[in-house]
XYZ file of C-alpha atoms in Angstrom:
316
model
C 108.809 -44.354 33.185
C 108.835 -40.525 34.251
C 105.424 -39.171 35.407
C 103.780 -36.825 33.184
C 102.657 -33.245 34.506
C 103.850 -30.681 36.739
C 102.597 -32.193 39.948
C 103.623 -34.871 42.626
C 107.517 -36.253 41.985
C 107.972 -33.662 39.324
C 107.122 -30.924 41.491
C 108.925 -31.773 44.265
C 112.220 -32.502 42.347
C 111.868 -28.904 40.808
C 111.495 -27.417 44.301
C 114.386 -29.957 45.296
C 112.299 -31.267 48.403
C 113.979 -34.592 49.779
C 110.627 -36.326 49.684
C 107.671 -36.584 47.402
C 105.314 -33.969 48.233
C 101.300 -35.134 48.802
C 99.099 -34.659 45.649
C 95.657 -35.188 44.475
C 94.989 -36.244 40.960
C 91.566 -36.238 39.026
C 90.682 -37.207 35.433
C 87.290 -35.746 35.334
C 87.574 -33.714 31.922
C 87.745 -36.357 29.064
C 90.556 -38.282 31.402
C 92.824 -34.860 31.105
C 94.959 -34.971 34.375
C 94.371 -32.104 36.855
C 96.267 -32.004 39.976
C 96.903 -30.131 43.340
C 100.066 -30.468 45.413
C 101.265 -29.187 48.477
C 105.048 -28.070 48.889
C 106.867 -27.117 51.798
C 110.220 -26.472 52.955
C 110.967 -25.020 56.457
C 115.157 -25.200 55.584
C 116.083 -25.031 52.289
C 119.391 -25.216 50.619
C 119.735 -21.849 49.081
C 119.877 -22.172 45.039
C 117.674 -21.371 41.752
C 114.658 -23.814 41.361
C 114.974 -26.642 38.697
C 113.397 -26.317 35.580
C 110.206 -27.910 34.006
C 110.134 -29.302 30.103
C 108.081 -27.079 28.498
C 104.764 -28.387 28.383
C 101.365 -26.449 27.229
C 99.970 -26.374 30.735
C 99.627 -23.844 33.627
C 100.813 -23.757 37.172
C 98.365 -22.058 39.627
C 99.862 -21.346 42.961
C 98.189 -20.416 46.176
C 101.043 -19.167 48.484
C 100.670 -20.037 52.193
C 103.567 -18.414 53.486
C 105.050 -15.099 53.316
C 107.984 -15.066 50.849
C 109.923 -11.847 50.775
C 112.260 -10.216 48.277
C 111.610 -13.457 45.740
C 113.509 -13.837 43.012
C 111.846 -14.945 39.831
C 112.948 -15.746 36.345
C 110.988 -16.589 33.088
C 112.554 -17.871 29.818
C 115.936 -18.490 31.325
C 115.864 -14.976 32.336
C 116.083 -13.035 35.669
C 113.175 -10.652 35.403
C 112.061 -9.213 38.713
C 112.208 -9.237 42.530
C 108.724 -9.287 43.836
C 107.044 -9.536 47.895
C 104.996 -12.477 48.068
C 102.262 -12.560 50.774
C 100.493 -15.618 52.255
C 96.851 -16.065 50.763
C 97.759 -14.269 47.571
C 97.786 -16.404 43.675
C 100.339 -16.692 40.993
C 99.581 -18.345 37.372
C 102.565 -19.445 35.696
C 102.826 -20.377 32.025
C 104.938 -23.551 31.559
C 106.237 -23.136 28.398
C 108.002 -20.235 29.384
C 110.324 -22.134 31.824
C 109.399 -20.276 34.960
C 112.013 -20.688 38.163
C 112.808 -18.670 40.893
C 115.535 -18.438 43.886
C 114.746 -20.802 46.737
C 116.436 -19.435 49.585
C 114.047 -18.786 52.293
C 111.046 -21.148 53.723
C 107.739 -21.635 51.752
C 104.657 -23.447 51.937
C 102.377 -23.125 48.616
C 99.386 -24.913 47.032
C 100.065 -25.499 43.542
C 97.055 -26.293 40.887
C 98.284 -28.070 37.535
C 96.070 -27.255 34.724
C 96.769 -28.450 31.064
C 95.746 -26.779 28.330
C 93.730 -29.692 27.091
C 91.635 -29.063 30.238
C 90.854 -25.285 29.290
C 89.997 -26.244 26.206
C 87.514 -29.099 27.654
C 85.928 -26.198 29.792
C 85.593 -23.960 26.805
C 83.768 -26.772 24.645
C 81.463 -27.666 27.307
C 80.362 -24.110 27.877
C 79.696 -23.698 23.937
C 82.700 -20.801 24.219
C 85.748 -19.572 21.799
C 88.631 -21.691 23.430
C 90.745 -19.631 25.640
C 94.297 -18.270 24.053
C 96.000 -17.388 27.003
C 95.697 -17.136 30.950
C 97.280 -14.199 32.989
C 100.600 -15.321 33.805
C 102.158 -11.774 34.080
C 105.408 -12.814 36.105
C 105.123 -11.306 39.422
C 101.963 -10.143 39.908
C 99.634 -11.150 42.571
C 95.743 -12.089 42.628
C 93.789 -11.479 45.495
C 91.234 -14.725 45.003
C 89.022 -15.724 47.681
C 87.737 -18.396 45.465
C 90.967 -20.359 44.953
C 91.561 -19.803 48.846
C 88.600 -21.642 49.620
C 88.924 -24.576 47.449
C 92.560 -24.583 48.392
C 91.164 -24.718 52.296
C 88.936 -27.594 51.411
C 91.384 -29.779 49.075
C 94.262 -29.158 52.050
C 92.161 -31.588 54.249
C 92.241 -34.344 51.314
C 96.014 -33.713 51.167
C 96.458 -34.466 54.676
C 94.298 -37.066 54.908
C 94.272 -39.110 51.315
C 92.238 -41.959 52.818
C 89.275 -39.812 53.606
C 89.216 -37.911 50.624
C 86.533 -39.568 48.305
C 87.354 -39.345 44.596
C 84.046 -37.250 43.729
C 84.597 -34.667 45.978
C 88.442 -34.055 44.090
C 86.948 -34.299 40.903
C 83.959 -31.441 41.910
C 86.639 -29.260 43.837
C 89.404 -29.329 40.981
C 86.587 -29.409 38.134
C 85.518 -25.539 39.734
C 88.885 -24.508 40.212
C 89.579 -25.019 36.621
C 86.458 -23.276 35.321
C 86.932 -20.652 37.597
C 90.542 -19.907 36.472
C 89.269 -20.149 32.692
C 86.677 -17.182 33.543
C 88.612 -15.334 35.655
C 91.798 -15.494 34.119
C 91.616 -16.716 30.542
C 88.170 -14.642 29.873
C 85.894 -17.691 29.065
C 82.194 -16.686 29.078
C 78.936 -18.600 27.883
C 77.846 -17.652 24.750
C 74.596 -15.426 25.596
C 72.271 -17.784 22.868
C 73.503 -20.739 24.979
C 70.079 -22.105 26.355
C 69.912 -22.539 30.481
C 70.263 -25.855 31.536
C 67.946 -27.176 34.202
C 68.342 -30.473 36.265
C 68.297 -33.612 35.415
C 65.685 -36.265 34.359
C 63.915 -38.328 36.903
C 65.656 -41.395 35.224
C 68.933 -39.581 35.595
C 68.493 -38.523 38.675
C 67.595 -42.047 39.958
C 70.325 -43.844 38.139
C 73.253 -41.201 39.450
C 71.831 -42.012 42.987
C 71.730 -45.674 42.360
C 75.792 -45.401 41.056
C 76.668 -43.324 43.802
C 74.635 -45.390 46.522
C 76.581 -48.585 45.181
C 79.929 -47.431 45.720
C 79.986 -45.736 49.152
C 83.569 -45.764 49.230
C 83.475 -43.162 46.755
C 85.905 -44.595 44.177
C 83.686 -44.090 41.308
C 84.648 -40.898 39.554
C 81.964 -38.482 38.154
C 83.461 -38.783 34.820
C 81.874 -42.409 34.963
C 78.750 -41.377 35.821
C 78.592 -38.326 33.297
C 79.126 -40.518 31.078
C 76.761 -42.997 31.096
C 74.070 -40.512 31.418
C 75.933 -38.688 27.947
C 76.350 -35.524 29.816
C 79.749 -33.807 30.210
C 80.903 -34.073 33.757
C 80.269 -29.900 34.413
C 76.451 -30.128 33.053
C 76.089 -33.490 35.338
C 77.590 -31.669 38.297
C 75.442 -28.804 37.790
C 72.000 -30.768 36.687
C 72.539 -32.698 39.644
C 72.657 -30.390 42.597
C 69.505 -28.609 40.770
C 67.608 -31.902 41.047
C 68.748 -32.997 44.508
C 69.602 -30.139 46.267
C 73.351 -30.838 46.690
C 76.758 -31.688 45.083
C 77.214 -35.532 44.297
C 79.885 -35.853 46.682
C 77.585 -33.889 49.548
C 75.009 -36.152 48.857
C 77.266 -39.203 48.953
C 78.272 -38.248 52.426
C 74.855 -38.226 53.390
C 74.074 -41.542 52.064
C 77.120 -42.880 54.280
C 75.206 -41.644 57.436
C 71.911 -43.093 56.636
C 73.704 -46.005 56.319
C 75.831 -46.254 59.495
C 72.428 -45.174 61.166
C 71.253 -48.408 59.924
C 74.042 -50.408 61.038
C 73.940 -48.835 64.155
C 70.840 -50.714 65.033
C 72.758 -53.968 65.740
C 73.422 -53.057 69.231
C 76.794 -55.076 69.087
C 78.050 -54.418 66.031
C 81.371 -51.852 67.078
C 81.316 -48.533 65.190
C 84.837 -49.343 64.053
C 83.156 -51.783 61.338
C 80.060 -49.665 61.160
C 82.475 -46.878 59.819
C 84.139 -49.113 57.229
C 80.698 -50.699 55.941
C 79.181 -47.277 55.771
C 82.474 -46.316 53.231
C 84.184 -44.048 55.743
C 88.140 -44.342 55.767
C 88.006 -45.373 59.703
C 86.509 -44.352 62.679
C 87.667 -40.958 63.162
C 86.560 -40.135 59.875
C 83.149 -41.208 60.493
C 82.781 -39.827 63.711
C 83.792 -36.192 62.402
C 81.502 -36.552 58.918
C 78.560 -37.796 61.552
C 78.849 -35.077 63.670
C 78.939 -32.100 61.308
C 76.040 -33.682 59.548
C 73.606 -35.083 62.474
C 74.880 -32.823 65.162
C 76.130 -35.370 67.146
C 78.490 -38.057 67.750
C 77.916 -41.737 66.743
C 77.965 -42.988 69.943
C 75.760 -40.351 71.367
C 73.101 -40.760 68.455
C 72.915 -44.615 69.407
C 72.729 -44.230 72.829
C 69.888 -41.398 72.563
C 68.299 -43.282 69.930
C 68.648 -46.869 71.052
C 69.347 -46.557 74.577
C 72.874 -48.775 73.940
C 75.237 -49.056 75.936
C 78.882 -47.118 75.479
C 80.583 -48.388 72.571
C 83.727 -50.183 73.388
C 86.924 -48.550 72.632
C 88.597 -49.893 69.263
C 91.067 -52.926 69.979
C 94.474 -52.223 69.703
C 95.592 -55.563 68.474
C 94.687 -54.440 65.054
């Protein structure tokens, strides 16, 4: 069965990559797929890119490397040449068969956004549905928000086992809303009442559900549905009530659980990391150090006067 959507394997085939590029996928908007794919080829074979089957969807492409004198095609016709600069963003309408000549090294992030995702965002904001996005051929956008989201998601693409699903949901939902507002003219109706935080029982239930799955496999959609809220409303209300986004709150709970486990003096940090929901000891150390300010081993020594933790066994 062929993979739906212009991401992952299909995007790799379009760019004539030998291996499937890394991708992160979320279904946080009523099961609509959103995805980000990182593509890179330092030694491409010159030629025209592949072609996507027409679909009502868009690619938002963040360029990570300069690509001078890029030959652009649209609807089967040569349109123009443009100098593409690292850090800029381009939008492509997949109904129009966007293509380009691959004759230089390239490196990009591609965000896949189907029409249904934009419709869901509009419905949640009580706003008219978006007609079109600004997909003018060869027009670059200097978009700091997309650069920031791209930098955050690249960490997850490099270490997919460390990227919890709630974080992916949160970042892709934010990107889709930003694209809808910035390039589609989405605006909430002025008559829409301001929304506050969660009710106390909702906040308690959401925290219990997040804490029950420290590994982060639970999606924002699951929790929002249980509370009879849209994903975007839930994410916004949770941050108002708790003081941080769900994925950050989850990281703090992992650290809290790890601290409790570290009171068991003979328990290795490798086992503590897995038990507290981290992918491995390296992931545990990075997150713990960023939140607490010292490494887990240092915190354990300072708090308990423990001896240094033995190095992980190489026999595993």
